[in-house]
Amino acid sequence: MTEEPAEPVPFKPNPAGIFAWAQYEISTATLSRVSDDEEGPRIAITLHELGNPLWRSTPESQADLERRVRKAWPELDADQVRKCLAHISARVRVELMKPSQSATQEEQREALRGNWVHGWRA
């Protein structure tokens, strides 16, 4: 006597697990301050789920990030989306405390000017 195979139960992810996954992905994202422009500082966010956005301190940038979070994790409720955006903002704040790449590169050039190995270029 053979048994009929059971009907597969469709997988329904746990919303708490999805929120934990979103928080994990945000915590492992790479944020890099790129050179500032006339509109202010810019932060490159390397996070596949969000499509690698470029952060700016504009309302349009904040709205774009919210749209990307909602698209990446549509199961999240409004409060969880707010927490994800707060997590991103905290990571951006840390990056903004670092010097921009252009300032760092200028400091490196100044340091090399006094170096005898690179002094012949001056």
PDB file of N, CA and C in Angstrom, residues 5 7 12 14 27-28 38 41 44 52 57 61 67 69-70 73-74 76 85 88 93-94 108 111 116-117:
ATOM      1  N   PRO A   5       1.553  11.303  -1.694  1.00  0.00           N
ATOM      2  CA  PRO A   5       2.387  12.365  -1.127  1.00  0.00           C
ATOM      3  C   PRO A   5       1.515  13.529  -0.657  1.00  0.00           C
ATOM      4  N   GLU A   7       0.212  17.193   0.102  1.00  0.00           N
ATOM      5  CA  GLU A   7       0.210  18.445  -0.659  1.00  0.00           C
ATOM      6  C   GLU A   7       1.230  19.395  -0.031  1.00  0.00           C
ATOM      7  N   LYS A  12       5.404  30.496   3.950  1.00  0.00           N
ATOM      8  CA  LYS A  12       5.027  31.858   4.306  1.00  0.00           C
ATOM      9  C   LYS A  12       6.048  32.354   5.321  1.00  0.00           C
ATOM     10  N   ASN A  14       8.081  34.313   8.166  1.00  0.00           N
ATOM     11  CA  ASN A  14       7.713  34.963   9.413  1.00  0.00           C
ATOM     12  C   ASN A  14       8.084  36.444   9.320  1.00  0.00           C
ATOM     13  N   SER A  27      23.098  46.086   8.415  1.00  0.00           N
ATOM     14  CA  SER A  27      24.309  46.123   9.251  1.00  0.00           C
ATOM     15  C   SER A  27      25.547  45.654   8.496  1.00  0.00           C
ATOM     16  N   THR A  28      25.376  44.839   7.464  1.00  0.00           N
ATOM     17  CA  THR A  28      26.531  44.353   6.704  1.00  0.00           C
ATOM     18  C   THR A  28      26.792  45.169   5.440  1.00  0.00           C
ATOM     19  N   GLU A  38      28.363  70.312  -4.804  1.00  0.00           N
ATOM     20  CA  GLU A  38      27.714  71.573  -4.427  1.00  0.00           C
ATOM     21  C   GLU A  38      26.449  71.364  -3.598  1.00  0.00           C
ATOM     22  N   PRO A  41      27.287  66.617   1.256  1.00  0.00           N
ATOM     23  CA  PRO A  41      27.940  65.307   1.348  1.00  0.00           C
ATOM     24  C   PRO A  41      27.145  64.217   0.632  1.00  0.00           C
ATOM     25  N   ALA A  44      27.858  56.598  -0.567  1.00  0.00           N
ATOM     26  CA  ALA A  44      27.506  55.461  -1.419  1.00  0.00           C
ATOM     27  C   ALA A  44      27.171  54.282  -0.512  1.00  0.00           C
ATOM     28  N   ASN A  52      21.980  49.600  -4.359  1.00  0.00           N
ATOM     29  CA  ASN A  52      23.178  50.432  -4.190  1.00  0.00           C
ATOM     30  C   ASN A  52      22.903  51.930  -4.366  1.00  0.00           C
ATOM     31  N   SER A  57      21.662  64.455   1.663  1.00  0.00           N
ATOM     32  CA  SER A  57      20.877  65.015   2.765  1.00  0.00           C
ATOM     33  C   SER A  57      19.689  65.821   2.247  1.00  0.00           C
ATOM     34  N   SER A  61      16.136  62.211  -1.364  1.00  0.00           N
ATOM     35  CA  SER A  61      16.978  61.049  -1.082  1.00  0.00           C
ATOM     36  C   SER A  61      16.356  60.179   0.007  1.00  0.00           C
ATOM     37  N   ARG A  67      11.386  54.209  -0.287  1.00  0.00           N
ATOM     38  CA  ARG A  67      10.797  53.437  -1.390  1.00  0.00           C
ATOM     39  C   ARG A  67      11.594  52.161  -1.640  1.00  0.00           C
ATOM     40  N   VAL A  69      13.518  50.511   0.547  1.00  0.00           N
ATOM     41  CA  VAL A  69      13.335  49.567   1.664  1.00  0.00           C
ATOM     42  C   VAL A  69      11.996  48.854   1.513  1.00  0.00           C
ATOM     43  N   ARG A  70      10.942  49.602   1.192  1.00  0.00           N
ATOM     44  CA  ARG A  70       9.614  48.985   1.022  1.00  0.00           C
ATOM     45  C   ARG A  70       9.600  47.994  -0.146  1.00  0.00           C
ATOM     46  N   TRP A  73      11.756  44.760   0.986  1.00  0.00           N
ATOM     47  CA  TRP A  73      11.097  43.951   2.020  1.00  0.00           C
ATOM     48  C   TRP A  73       9.645  44.393   2.156  1.00  0.00           C
ATOM     49  N   PRO A  74       8.777  44.019   1.206  1.00  0.00           N
ATOM     50  CA  PRO A  74       7.384  44.495   1.224  1.00  0.00           C
ATOM     51  C   PRO A  74       6.575  43.982   2.415  1.00  0.00           C
ATOM     52  N   LEU A  76       7.368  44.189   5.506  1.00  0.00           N
ATOM     53  CA  LEU A  76       7.575  45.008   6.703  1.00  0.00           C
ATOM     54  C   LEU A  76       6.427  45.994   6.886  1.00  0.00           C
ATOM     55  N   LEU A  85      15.047  52.514   8.327  1.00  0.00           N
ATOM     56  CA  LEU A  85      15.558  53.814   7.900  1.00  0.00           C
ATOM     57  C   LEU A  85      16.389  54.467   8.997  1.00  0.00           C
ATOM     58  N   ILE A  88      19.791  52.835   8.879  1.00  0.00           N
ATOM     59  CA  ILE A  88      20.580  53.391   7.778  1.00  0.00           C
ATOM     60  C   ILE A  88      21.078  54.786   8.152  1.00  0.00           C
ATOM     61  N   ARG A  93      25.349  58.593   9.578  1.00  0.00           N
ATOM     62  CA  ARG A  93      25.911  59.560  10.524  1.00  0.00           C
ATOM     63  C   ARG A  93      27.358  59.219  10.868  1.00  0.00           C
ATOM     64  N   VAL A  94      27.634  57.940  11.069  1.00  0.00           N
ATOM     65  CA  VAL A  94      29.005  57.504  11.362  1.00  0.00           C
ATOM     66  C   VAL A  94      29.922  57.835  10.185  1.00  0.00           C
ATOM     67  N   GLN A 108      46.994  63.178   1.697  1.00  0.00           N
ATOM     68  CA  GLN A 108      47.991  62.206   1.255  1.00  0.00           C
ATOM     69  C   GLN A 108      48.960  62.835   0.257  1.00  0.00           C
ATOM     70  N   ALA A 111      51.404  64.977   2.131  1.00  0.00           N
ATOM     71  CA  ALA A 111      52.393  64.165   2.842  1.00  0.00           C
ATOM     72  C   ALA A 111      53.453  63.638   1.881  1.00  0.00           C
ATOM     73  N   TRP A 116      61.186  62.102  -0.177  1.00  0.00           N
ATOM     74  CA  TRP A 116      62.268  62.152  -1.163  1.00  0.00           C
ATOM     75  C   TRP A 116      62.024  61.218  -2.337  1.00  0.00           C
ATOM     76  N   VAL A 117      61.265  60.126  -2.121  1.00  0.00           N
ATOM     77  CA  VAL A 117      60.993  59.195  -3.217  1.00  0.00           C
ATOM     78  C   VAL A 117      60.109  59.860  -4.264  1.00  0.00           C
TER      79      VAL A 117
END
